[in-house]
């Protein structure tokens, strides 16, 4: 390996270009700062790299498959999950249609879904763009779950609005479960036929099914094509319509001329200087090691890699790692609480036509203090979540051989939909990321992830599974093909909490502006800062709004010479 120092002086270096890093880089560059954005993965070209341009797209590996932790570069030591509470054995998952869930004693190994690439996990995400509801910022005071945030909905509202405009979010402002707001930048998607069917059942149950708010613009934004309703967001949008961060915030930042993006550059260490400040970062690109220096460093590697880097940078003066005087780096990991049923109708509903998650039911987002369930949760309808999408996935998943298989294809194709719920997990210090004894090829320690369920989590999973089954029955479905929950099979797509924000340096890692309590020129702008999960809503828009708020704060500090 050779070592070199990047000579240009940057005002800021941002590490990681996903939901948080991309938006922070944009916020800083648009405000006049010179920014270096270092991204471990490569950049993707939608028309060239994503598989849906080919008829056999369902058989092709996803473009970013090798960058996902489950299949490619493993950062987590795979080991058995937590012991399962057998009182909830009925929540067990089946993996194939018609299969009875197997009894297990432990959870499967922790499975973290993320992408290394310019745009981070937003390359893979389904574009749900949710403002967290007001109550989700005060869950401890209002219904006794977790901690209150050091920021309120009102603090974030202007940043939510800015992020929505950058993304061209499509939505309907008439959502009685959310704070009043102005129009969305682009009109809401029309409901798919499947969602219309399920809306009627929801109404009969006294619930309200509403169009989802999505970063899949219904009109052209910044010269990009509007969403073509192909349902392929998780494979990568071949039309470049999905508002992943590479096509939105990073492009805008590049237009300022003040952002330098460097892909395939993995940051390995932070360099500490006098006065407990970060002087810069050390990174590897191909076979060379580089150093980059900046006045301020922002970490945005996601809720596993950010604590990993901080914990791995131990020294005599910082025996617990960087920014970890509280001992909380890596703790209070929040994973995804998900329960779903995949069901079949007796007729075609063609749920695969339209955005992957085009509707949501928010009736259960606000728990009551007297209720048994203390986690807010949100139900949804998806044509693709259960694994059935186009003809080939049906052919692979449906049972039978020869004529029986052909008959199953004829009777099942276009009749299947998945009803699901996502809940807020109770934050607990014991759910955490720690360093393992083994190292990867760059010499960085792997991590162990310990994540189990509290009583509140199990009650929420149970309640969601019951509700989605209720919804399926009320919709007149013919058959339940499979159920899956994260009780036994983790599917951690919404991960956060490992460097949480707060006002007290004893109980949090960063301030309400993402600034380390210990290191004055170190900021964190990814999912790790989230103290909670928004009562079941999806996190990216909140990560993006918080990153914009942090960027604005850094600019103000720099102007006052306080960095
Ligand atoms: C299948 C799926 C669907 C989802 N759907 C939605 C949705 O519809 N709506 C929603 O709000 N959320 C969704 N999410 C969650 C959402 O994608 C994440 O919450 C969000 O992207 C997290 O943002 P982040 O900035 O913390 O991390 P990421 O977006 O993961 O970005 C981290 C970046 O850091 C880079 N990096 C890591 N280590 C290093 C290093 N050492 N040096 C340099 N770079 C590094 C990575 O390559 C990556 O680009 C989904 C997630 C998945 C997996
Ligand atoms: S649903 Fe829309 S945004 Fe998603 S992949 Fe298809 S065209 Fe692209």
Coordinates of C-alpha atoms and ligand atoms in Angstrom, one line a residue:
X1 CA 0.0 0.0 0.0
X2 CA 1.1 3.6 -0.7
X3 CA 0.2 6.5 1.5
X4 CA -0.6 10.0 0.3
X5 CA -2.4 13.1 1.6
X6 CA -5.1 14.8 -0.3
X7 CA -3.7 18.3 -0.6
X8 CA -6.8 20.4 -1.1
X9 CA -8.2 21.9 2.0
X10 CA -11.9 21.2 2.5
X11 CA -14.2 22.9 4.8
X12 CA -16.0 19.6 5.5
X13 CA -15.5 15.9 4.8
X14 CA -18.6 13.8 4.8
X15 CA -18.2 10.0 5.1
X16 CA -21.0 8.0 3.5
X17 CA -23.4 9.2 0.8
X18 CA -26.7 7.7 1.8
X19 CA -29.9 9.3 3.1
X20 CA -28.0 11.4 5.7
X21 CA -24.6 12.0 4.1
X22 CA -25.9 13.0 0.7
X23 CA -28.3 15.6 2.3
X24 CA -25.7 16.9 4.7
X25 CA -23.3 17.4 1.8
X26 CA -25.9 19.2 -0.2
X27 CA -26.8 21.5 2.7
X28 CA -23.2 22.4 3.3
X29 CA -22.3 22.9 -0.4
X30 CA -25.4 25.0 -1.1
X31 CA -24.5 27.2 1.8
X32 CA -21.0 27.9 0.3
X33 CA -18.8 25.3 2.0
X34 CA -16.2 23.2 0.1
X35 CA -17.1 19.6 0.7
X36 CA -15.4 16.2 0.1
X37 CA -17.8 13.3 0.1
X38 CA -16.2 9.9 0.5
X39 CA -18.2 6.9 -0.4
X40 CA -17.2 3.3 0.0
X41 CA -19.3 1.9 -2.9
X42 CA -19.4 2.7 -6.5
X43 CA -21.8 4.9 -8.4
X44 CA -24.7 3.4 -10.4
X45 CA -26.1 4.3 -13.8
X46 CA -29.9 3.4 -13.7
X47 CA -30.3 2.5 -17.4
X48 CA -27.1 0.5 -17.6
X49 CA -26.8 -1.1 -14.2
X50 CA -30.3 -2.1 -12.9
X51 CA -31.7 -5.5 -14.0
X52 CA -35.3 -4.5 -15.0
X53 CA -34.2 -3.6 -18.5
X54 CA -33.9 -7.3 -19.2
X55 CA -36.8 -9.8 -19.6
X56 CA -35.2 -12.2 -17.1
X57 CA -34.7 -9.4 -14.5
X58 CA -36.1 -11.5 -11.7
X59 CA -33.4 -14.1 -12.1
X60 CA -30.5 -11.6 -12.3
X61 CA -28.7 -10.5 -9.2
X62 CA -29.5 -7.0 -8.0
X63 CA -27.0 -4.5 -9.2
X64 CA -25.8 -3.8 -5.7
X65 CA -26.2 -7.4 -4.4
X66 CA -22.5 -7.8 -3.8
X67 CA -22.5 -4.7 -1.6
X68 CA -25.3 -6.0 0.7
X69 CA -24.2 -7.4 4.0
X70 CA -26.1 -10.7 3.7
X71 CA -24.5 -11.7 0.4
X72 CA -21.3 -9.6 0.0
X73 CA -18.9 -7.8 2.2
X74 CA -19.8 -9.1 5.7
X75 CA -19.2 -6.7 8.5
X76 CA -21.2 -8.6 11.1
X77 CA -20.2 -11.9 12.6
X78 CA -23.0 -14.3 11.9
X79 CA -24.2 -16.0 15.1
X80 CA -27.4 -17.3 16.5
X81 CA -29.9 -14.7 17.5
X82 CA -31.5 -14.1 20.9
X83 CA -33.6 -16.7 22.7
X84 CA -37.2 -16.7 21.6
X85 CA -40.0 -16.1 24.0
X86 CA -42.1 -19.2 23.4
X87 CA -45.3 -17.5 24.6
X88 CA -45.2 -15.8 21.1
X89 CA -44.3 -19.0 19.1
X90 CA -47.4 -18.3 17.0
X91 CA -45.5 -15.3 15.5
X92 CA -43.1 -17.7 13.7
X93 CA -42.3 -17.2 10.0
X94 CA -42.9 -19.6 7.2
X95 CA -40.6 -19.2 4.3
X96 CA -42.7 -20.8 1.5
X97 CA -46.4 -20.5 0.6
X98 CA -48.5 -23.0 2.6
X99 CA -45.6 -24.0 4.9
X100 CA -46.4 -24.2 8.6
X101 CA -43.9 -22.1 10.6
X102 CA -41.1 -24.2 12.2
X103 CA -40.7 -24.1 15.9
X104 CA -37.4 -22.5 16.8
X105 CA -35.7 -21.7 20.1
X106 CA -33.6 -18.8 18.8
X107 CA -33.8 -16.0 16.3
X108 CA -32.0 -16.4 13.0
X109 CA -28.7 -14.4 12.8
X110 CA -29.1 -10.7 12.6
X111 CA -29.7 -9.7 9.0
X112 CA -29.0 -6.1 8.1
X113 CA -30.1 -4.9 4.7
X114 CA -28.1 -2.0 3.3
X115 CA -26.3 -0.9 0.2
X116 CA -22.7 0.3 -0.3
X117 CA -22.9 2.7 -3.3
X118 CA -23.4 6.4 -4.2
X119 CA -26.8 7.1 -2.7
X120 CA -26.4 4.4 0.0
X121 CA -29.5 2.3 0.9
X122 CA -31.8 4.8 -0.9
X123 CA -30.6 2.9 -4.1
X124 CA -32.6 0.0 -2.8
X125 CA -35.4 1.7 -0.8
X126 CA -39.0 1.9 -1.9
X127 CA -39.2 5.7 -1.6
X128 CA -41.6 6.0 1.4
X129 CA -41.1 9.6 2.5
X130 CA -42.8 10.0 5.9
X131 CA -42.7 13.0 8.2
X132 CA -42.8 11.4 11.7
X133 CA -46.0 12.5 13.5
X134 CA -45.7 15.0 16.4
X135 CA -46.3 12.4 19.1
X136 CA -43.4 10.3 17.9
X137 CA -41.0 13.0 19.2
X138 CA -42.4 12.6 22.8
X139 CA -43.1 8.9 23.2
X140 CA -41.9 8.7 26.8
X141 CA -44.1 11.5 28.0
X142 CA -47.1 10.6 26.0
X143 CA -47.3 6.8 26.2
X144 CA -44.3 5.6 28.2
X145 CA -42.1 4.2 25.4
X146 CA -38.3 5.0 25.1
X147 CA -37.1 8.6 25.4
X148 CA -38.4 12.0 24.3
X149 CA -36.3 13.5 21.5
X150 CA -34.3 16.7 22.0
X151 CA -36.1 18.1 18.9
X152 CA -39.8 18.6 18.2
X153 CA -41.8 18.2 15.0
X154 CA -41.9 22.0 14.8
X155 CA -38.1 22.1 14.8
X156 CA -37.9 19.7 11.9
X157 CA -40.9 21.0 9.9
X158 CA -38.9 23.5 7.7
X159 CA -36.2 20.8 7.0
X160 CA -38.9 18.2 6.1
X161 CA -40.3 20.7 3.7
X162 CA -36.9 21.4 2.0
X163 CA -36.1 17.6 1.8
X164 CA -39.5 16.9 0.2
X165 CA -38.9 19.5 -2.5
X166 CA -35.5 18.1 -3.3
X167 CA -37.1 14.7 -3.6
X168 CA -40.3 15.8 -5.4
X169 CA -42.3 13.8 -2.9
X170 CA -45.8 12.8 -4.2
X171 CA -48.5 12.8 -1.6
X172 CA -51.9 14.0 -0.4
X173 CA -51.8 16.5 2.5
X174 CA -55.3 15.4 3.7
X175 CA -54.0 12.9 6.3
X176 CA -55.8 13.3 9.6
X177 CA -53.1 11.3 11.4
X178 CA -50.4 13.8 10.6
X179 CA -49.9 17.4 11.5
X180 CA -51.6 19.9 9.1
X181 CA -49.3 20.8 6.2
X182 CA -49.2 22.4 2.7
X183 CA -49.4 20.6 -0.6
X184 CA -46.7 18.1 -1.5
X185 CA -44.4 19.0 -4.3
X186 CA -46.1 16.5 -6.7
X187 CA -49.6 15.1 -6.5
X188 CA -50.3 11.8 -4.8
X189 CA -50.2 8.5 -6.8
X190 CA -53.6 7.1 -7.6
X191 CA -54.4 4.0 -5.6
X192 CA -53.7 0.7 -7.3
X193 CA -56.6 -1.6 -7.8
X194 CA -55.4 -3.9 -5.0
X195 CA -55.2 -0.9 -2.5
X196 CA -58.7 0.2 -3.6
X197 CA -60.0 -3.3 -2.8
X198 CA -58.4 -3.3 0.6
X199 CA -59.5 0.3 1.3
X200 CA -63.1 -0.9 1.3
X201 CA -62.3 -3.6 3.9
X202 CA -60.4 -1.1 6.0
X203 CA -63.4 1.2 5.9
X204 CA -65.6 -1.6 7.0
X205 CA -63.3 -2.2 10.0
X206 CA -63.5 1.5 10.9
X207 CA -59.9 2.2 9.7
X208 CA -58.7 4.6 6.9
X209 CA -56.5 3.5 4.1
X210 CA -54.7 6.5 2.6
X211 CA -52.3 7.0 -0.4
X212 CA -48.7 6.7 0.8
X213 CA -46.3 9.7 0.5
X214 CA -43.5 8.6 -1.8
X215 CA -40.2 10.0 -3.2
X216 CA -41.4 8.6 -6.5
X217 CA -42.5 11.9 -8.1
X218 CA -45.6 11.9 -10.2
X219 CA -44.3 14.8 -12.3
X220 CA -40.9 15.5 -13.7
X221 CA -38.5 17.0 -11.1
X222 CA -35.1 18.4 -12.1
X223 CA -35.5 17.1 -15.6
X224 CA -35.9 13.4 -14.5
X225 CA -38.8 11.2 -15.8
X226 CA -41.7 10.9 -13.4
X227 CA -42.5 7.5 -11.9
X228 CA -43.7 4.9 -14.4
X229 CA -45.4 2.8 -11.7
X230 CA -43.3 -0.3 -12.5
X231 CA -43.0 -1.5 -8.9
X232 CA -39.3 -2.1 -9.3
X233 CA -37.9 0.4 -6.8
X234 CA -36.1 -2.3 -4.7
X235 CA -34.2 -3.5 -7.8
X236 CA -33.1 0.1 -8.7
X237 CA -35.3 2.3 -10.9
X238 CA -34.3 1.9 -14.6
X239 CA -36.0 5.2 -15.4
X240 CA -34.0 7.2 -12.9
X241 CA -37.4 8.3 -11.6
X242 CA -37.0 7.2 -8.0
X243 CA -35.5 10.0 -5.9
X244 CA -32.5 8.2 -4.6
X245 CA -29.9 10.5 -3.0
X246 CA -27.4 10.1 -5.9
X247 CA -29.9 11.5 -8.4
X248 CA -31.2 14.3 -6.1
X249 CA -29.2 15.8 -3.3
X250 CA -25.8 14.8 -4.6
X251 CA -26.5 16.1 -8.1
X252 CA -27.7 19.4 -6.7
X253 CA -24.6 19.7 -4.5
X254 CA -22.4 18.9 -7.5
X255 CA -24.0 21.8 -9.4
X256 CA -22.6 24.2 -6.9
X257 CA -19.1 23.3 -8.0
X258 CA -18.1 23.0 -4.3
X259 CA -18.7 19.3 -3.8
X260 CA -16.1 16.7 -4.7
X261 CA -17.4 13.2 -4.7
X262 CA -15.0 10.3 -4.4
X263 CA -16.5 6.8 -4.7
X264 CA -14.8 3.5 -3.9
X265 CA -13.1 5.2 -1.0
X266 CA -13.4 3.4 2.3
X267 CA -12.7 5.4 5.4
X268 CA -10.7 3.3 7.8
X269 CA -9.9 5.7 10.7
X270 CA -10.3 9.2 12.1
X271 CA -7.2 11.2 12.9
X272 CA -7.4 13.0 16.2
X273 CA -5.3 16.1 16.9
X274 CA -4.7 18.5 19.7
X275 CA -7.6 19.7 21.9
X276 CA -9.6 16.5 21.2
X277 CA -10.5 17.6 17.7
X278 CA -10.7 15.4 14.5
X279 CA -8.0 16.5 12.1
X280 CA -9.1 14.4 9.2
X281 CA -9.8 10.9 7.9
X282 CA -7.7 8.0 6.6
X283 CA -9.2 6.1 3.7
X284 CA -8.3 3.4 1.2
X285 CA -9.0 3.7 -2.5
X286 CA -7.9 0.7 -4.6
X287 CA -4.5 -0.2 -3.1
X288 CA -3.5 3.2 -1.8
X289 CA -4.1 4.9 1.5
X290 CA -5.0 8.6 1.6
X291 CA -5.5 11.2 4.2
X292 CA -8.1 14.0 3.9
X293 CA -8.2 17.0 6.2
X294 CA -11.1 19.4 6.9
X295 CA -12.3 21.8 9.6
X296 CA -15.3 19.6 10.3
X297 CA -16.0 15.8 9.8
X298 CA -19.4 14.4 9.4
X299 CA -20.1 10.6 9.7
X300 CA -22.9 9.1 7.7
X301 CA -22.0 5.4 7.2
X302 CA -25.3 4.1 8.6
X303 CA -26.3 2.8 12.1
X304 CA -23.8 -0.2 12.1
X305 CA -20.8 1.2 10.3
X306 CA -20.7 4.6 12.1
X307 CA -20.5 3.0 15.6
X308 CA -18.1 0.4 14.2
X309 CA -15.6 3.1 13.1
X310 CA -15.9 5.0 16.4
X311 CA -15.5 1.9 18.5
X312 CA -12.6 0.6 16.4
X313 CA -10.6 3.9 16.8
X314 CA -9.4 3.1 20.3
X315 CA -6.3 4.7 21.8
X316 CA -4.6 5.2 25.1
X317 CA -6.4 8.6 25.5
X318 CA -9.7 7.2 24.2
X319 CA -9.9 3.6 25.5
X320 CA -13.6 3.2 24.6
X321 CA -13.2 4.7 21.1
X322 CA -14.0 8.1 19.8
X323 CA -17.0 10.2 21.0
X324 CA -17.8 7.5 23.5
X325 CA -17.3 9.1 27.0
X326 CA -20.9 8.1 27.7
X327 CA -20.2 4.4 26.8
X328 CA -23.3 4.5 24.6
X329 CA -21.8 4.3 21.1
X330 CA -23.4 1.1 19.6
X331 CA -26.1 0.9 22.2
X332 CA -29.9 1.4 21.9
X333 CA -29.8 -0.3 18.4
X334 CA -33.2 0.0 16.8
X335 CA -34.0 -2.7 14.2
X336 CA -37.2 -3.3 12.3
X337 CA -40.3 -4.7 13.9
X338 CA -42.2 -6.2 10.9
X339 CA -45.2 -8.5 10.6
X340 CA -46.7 -9.5 7.3
X341 CA -49.1 -12.0 5.6
X342 CA -49.1 -12.8 1.9
X343 CA -52.6 -13.6 0.8
X344 CA -54.4 -14.7 -2.4
X345 CA -57.7 -13.5 -3.8
X346 CA -60.0 -15.6 -6.0
X347 CA -59.6 -13.0 -8.8
X348 CA -57.0 -10.8 -10.4
X349 CA -56.1 -7.8 -8.4
X350 CA -52.7 -7.1 -10.1
X351 CA -51.1 -5.8 -7.0
X352 CA -47.7 -5.7 -8.8
X353 CA -48.9 -2.8 -10.9
X354 CA -48.0 0.5 -9.2
X355 CA -45.4 1.7 -6.6
X356 CA -44.3 -1.1 -4.3
X357 CA -46.0 0.3 -1.2
X358 CA -48.7 2.6 -2.5
X359 CA -51.0 2.9 0.6
X360 CA -50.8 3.0 4.4
X361 CA -53.2 2.8 7.4
X362 CA -52.1 5.1 10.2
X363 CA -55.0 4.4 12.7
X364 CA -52.6 2.6 15.1
X365 CA -49.7 5.1 15.0
X366 CA -50.5 6.7 18.3
X367 CA -50.7 4.3 21.3
X368 CA -52.8 5.2 24.3
X369 CA -51.3 5.3 27.8
X370 CA -53.9 2.8 29.0
X371 CA -53.5 0.3 26.1
X372 CA -51.4 -2.8 26.3
X373 CA -49.5 -1.9 23.1
X374 CA -47.0 0.9 23.7
X375 CA -45.5 1.0 20.2
X376 CA -47.1 3.0 17.4
X377 CA -47.4 1.0 14.2
X378 CA -48.5 1.6 10.7
X379 CA -50.1 -1.0 8.3
X380 CA -49.5 -1.1 4.6
X381 CA -50.3 -2.8 1.3
X382 CA -47.5 -4.1 -1.0
X383 CA -47.6 -5.9 -4.3
X384 CA -44.0 -7.0 -4.0
X385 CA -42.9 -7.3 -0.3
X386 CA -43.9 -11.0 -0.1
X387 CA -41.4 -11.9 -2.8
X388 CA -44.1 -12.3 -5.6
X389 CA -43.6 -9.7 -8.3
X390 CA -43.4 -10.7 -12.0
X391 CA -44.0 -14.2 -13.6
X392 CA -40.6 -15.7 -12.7
X393 CA -40.8 -15.0 -9.0
X394 CA -44.3 -16.6 -9.0
X395 CA -42.9 -19.6 -10.9
X396 CA -40.1 -20.0 -8.4
X397 CA -42.3 -19.6 -5.3
X398 CA -45.4 -21.6 -6.3
X399 CA -45.4 -25.3 -5.4
X400 CA -46.0 -28.2 -7.8
X401 CA -44.4 -29.7 -10.9
X402 CA -45.6 -30.0 -14.5
X403 CA -49.3 -29.5 -15.0
X404 CA -49.9 -28.8 -11.3
X405 CA -47.4 -26.0 -11.4
X406 CA -48.9 -24.6 -14.6
X407 CA -52.4 -24.7 -13.0
X408 CA -51.0 -22.9 -9.9
X409 CA -49.4 -20.2 -12.1
X410 CA -52.7 -19.7 -14.0
X411 CA -54.8 -19.4 -10.8
X412 CA -52.3 -17.4 -8.7
X413 CA -50.6 -14.9 -11.0
X414 CA -51.9 -11.4 -10.3
X415 CA -54.0 -12.5 -7.3
X416 CA -51.4 -12.1 -4.5
X417 CA -50.8 -9.2 -2.2
X418 CA -48.9 -8.7 1.1
X419 CA -50.4 -6.9 4.0
X420 CA -47.9 -5.8 6.6
X421 CA -47.2 -3.6 9.6
X422 CA -44.1 -1.8 10.9
X423 CA -43.8 -0.8 14.6
X424 CA -41.5 1.3 16.7
X425 CA -39.1 -0.8 18.7
X426 CA -38.5 0.0 22.4
X427 CA -35.0 1.3 22.7
X428 CA -32.9 -0.7 25.2
X429 CA -29.2 -0.4 26.0
X430 CA -28.7 -4.2 25.7
X431 CA -29.6 -4.1 22.0
X432 CA -26.2 -3.1 20.6
X433 CA -23.3 -3.3 18.2
X434 CA -19.9 -4.3 19.7
X435 CA -16.6 -5.1 18.2
X436 CA -15.8 -8.8 17.4
X437 CA -12.3 -10.3 17.8
X438 CA -12.0 -10.9 14.1
X439 CA -11.0 -8.3 11.5
X440 CA -11.8 -7.8 7.8
X441 CA -9.3 -7.5 5.0
X442 CA -8.7 -3.8 5.8
X443 CA -7.9 -4.7 9.4
X444 CA -11.1 -3.2 10.7
X445 CA -12.8 -5.3 13.5
X446 CA -16.0 -7.0 12.5
X447 CA -19.0 -6.3 14.7
X448 CA -21.4 -8.5 16.7
X449 CA -25.0 -7.4 16.9
X450 CA -27.1 -8.3 19.9
X451 CA -30.7 -7.6 19.4
X452 CA -33.7 -9.1 21.2
X453 CA -37.3 -8.1 21.9
X454 CA -38.8 -6.5 25.0
X455 CA -42.4 -7.3 26.1
X456 CA -43.4 -4.1 24.4
X457 CA -41.9 -5.3 21.1
X458 CA -43.6 -8.7 21.3
X459 CA -46.9 -7.1 22.0
X460 CA -46.5 -4.8 19.0
X461 CA -45.6 -7.7 16.7
X462 CA -48.5 -9.7 18.0
X463 CA -51.0 -6.9 17.6
X464 CA -49.8 -6.1 14.0
X465 CA -50.0 -9.7 12.9
X466 CA -53.6 -9.9 14.3
X467 CA -54.5 -6.6 12.5
X468 CA -53.2 -7.7 9.1
X469 CA -55.0 -11.0 9.4
X470 CA -58.2 -9.1 10.3
X471 CA -57.7 -6.9 7.3
X472 CA -57.1 -10.0 5.1
X473 CA -60.3 -11.6 6.3
X474 CA -62.3 -8.4 5.8
X475 CA -61.0 -8.1 2.3
X476 CA -62.4 -11.5 1.3
X477 CA -59.1 -13.2 0.6
X478 CA -59.3 -16.8 -0.5
X479 CA -56.1 -18.1 1.2
X480 CA -53.2 -17.1 3.4
X481 CA -50.0 -18.2 1.6
X482 CA -47.5 -17.3 4.3
X483 CA -46.8 -15.2 7.3
X484 CA -43.5 -13.7 8.3
X485 CA -42.4 -11.6 11.3
X486 CA -39.2 -10.4 12.7
X487 CA -40.0 -12.3 15.9
X488 CA -37.8 -15.1 14.5
X489 CA -36.4 -13.8 11.2
X490 CA -34.7 -10.4 11.4
X491 CA -35.1 -8.2 8.4
X492 CA -33.4 -5.0 9.6
X493 CA -34.0 -2.4 6.9
X494 CA -34.9 0.4 9.2
X495 CA -32.0 0.5 11.6
X496 CA -31.0 3.3 13.9
X497 CA -30.2 4.5 17.4
X498 CA -26.6 3.5 17.9
X499 CA -25.3 7.1 18.5
X500 CA -28.4 8.6 19.7
X501 CA -29.0 12.3 20.1
X502 CA -30.0 14.0 23.4
X503 CA -29.2 17.0 25.6
X504 CA -27.4 15.0 28.4
X505 CA -23.9 13.9 27.6
X506 CA -24.4 11.0 30.0
X507 CA -27.3 9.5 28.2
X508 CA -26.6 10.4 24.6
X509 CA -23.7 10.5 22.1
X510 CA -24.6 13.6 20.1
X511 CA -26.5 16.9 20.7
X512 CA -29.8 17.7 19.0
X513 CA -27.7 19.1 16.1
X514 CA -25.8 15.8 15.7
X515 CA -22.6 17.3 17.3
X516 CA -20.5 14.9 19.4
X517 CA -20.7 15.8 23.1
X518 CA -16.9 15.0 23.2
X519 CA -15.4 16.1 19.9
X520 CA -16.4 19.6 18.9
X521 CA -15.8 19.3 15.2
X522 CA -17.3 15.8 14.8
X523 CA -20.9 15.4 13.7
X524 CA -23.1 12.4 12.9
X525 CA -25.8 12.7 10.3
X526 CA -27.2 9.2 9.7
X527 CA -29.8 6.9 11.2
X528 CA -27.6 6.3 14.2
X529 CA -28.7 9.5 15.8
X530 CA -32.4 8.6 15.9
X531 CA -33.6 8.1 19.5
X532 CA -36.8 6.4 18.2
X533 CA -38.5 5.2 15.1
X534 CA -41.4 7.5 14.4
X535 CA -44.2 5.3 15.6
X536 CA -43.9 2.9 12.7
X537 CA -43.2 5.4 9.9
X538 CA -40.2 5.0 7.5
X539 CA -37.1 6.9 8.6
X540 CA -35.3 8.3 5.6
X541 CA -37.1 11.7 5.4
X542 CA -36.4 12.3 9.1
X543 CA -32.7 11.3 8.6
X544 CA -32.6 13.8 5.7
X545 CA -34.3 16.6 7.6
X546 CA -32.0 16.1 10.6
X547 CA -29.0 16.2 8.2
X548 CA -30.1 19.4 6.7
X549 CA -30.6 20.9 10.2
X550 CA -27.1 19.8 11.2
X551 CA -25.6 21.3 8.0
X552 CA -27.4 24.6 8.7
X553 CA -26.0 24.6 12.3
X554 CA -22.5 23.9 11.1
X555 CA -22.6 26.8 8.6
X556 CA -23.8 29.1 11.4
X557 CA -21.0 27.9 13.7
X558 CA -18.4 28.4 10.9
X559 CA -19.7 31.9 10.3
X560 CA -19.3 32.7 13.9
X561 CA -15.8 31.1 14.0
X562 CA -17.0 28.6 16.5
X563 CA -15.9 25.4 14.8
Ligands
LIG1 C1 -35.2 -2.9 1.1 C2 -35.2 -1.6 1.9 C3 -36.3 -0.7 1.7 C4 -36.4 0.5 2.4 N1 -37.4 1.3 2.1 C5 -37.5 2.5 2.7 C6 -38.5 3.4 2.4 O1 -39.3 3.2 1.5 N2 -38.5 4.6 3.1 C7 -37.6 4.9 4.0 O2 -37.7 6.0 4.6 N3 -36.6 4.1 4.3 C8 -36.5 2.9 3.7 N4 -35.5 2.0 4.0 C9 -34.5 2.4 5.0 C10 -33.5 3.5 4.5 O3 -33.0 3.1 3.2 C11 -32.4 3.7 5.5 O4 -33.0 4.0 6.7 C12 -31.5 4.9 5.1 O5 -31.0 4.7 3.8 C13 -30.4 5.0 6.2 O6 -29.7 6.1 5.9 P1 -28.2 6.3 6.4 O7 -27.7 7.6 5.9 O8 -28.2 6.0 7.8 O9 -27.4 5.1 5.7 P2 -27.2 4.5 4.2 O10 -28.3 5.1 3.4 O11 -27.1 3.1 4.3 O12 -25.8 5.2 3.8 C14 -24.6 4.8 4.4 C15 -23.5 5.0 3.3 O13 -22.2 5.0 4.0 C16 -21.3 4.3 3.1 N5 -20.3 3.7 3.9 C17 -20.3 2.8 4.9 N6 -19.1 2.6 5.4 C18 -18.3 3.5 4.8 C19 -16.9 3.8 5.0 N7 -16.1 3.1 5.9 N8 -16.3 4.7 4.2 C20 -17.1 5.4 3.3 N9 -18.4 5.1 3.1 C21 -19.0 4.2 3.9 C22 -22.2 3.2 2.5 O14 -21.6 2.6 1.3 C23 -23.5 4.0 2.2 O15 -23.5 4.6 1.0 C24 -35.4 0.8 3.3 C25 -34.3 0.0 3.5 C26 -34.2 -1.2 2.8 C27 -33.0 -2.1 3.0
LIG2 S1 -42.3 2.3 -9.2 FE1 -41.7 4.3 -10.2 S2 -39.8 4.9 -9.1 FE2 -40.2 2.8 -8.6 S3 -38.9 1.7 -10.0 FE3 -40.9 1.9 -11.0 S4 -40.8 3.7 -12.2 FE4 -39.1 3.7 -10.8

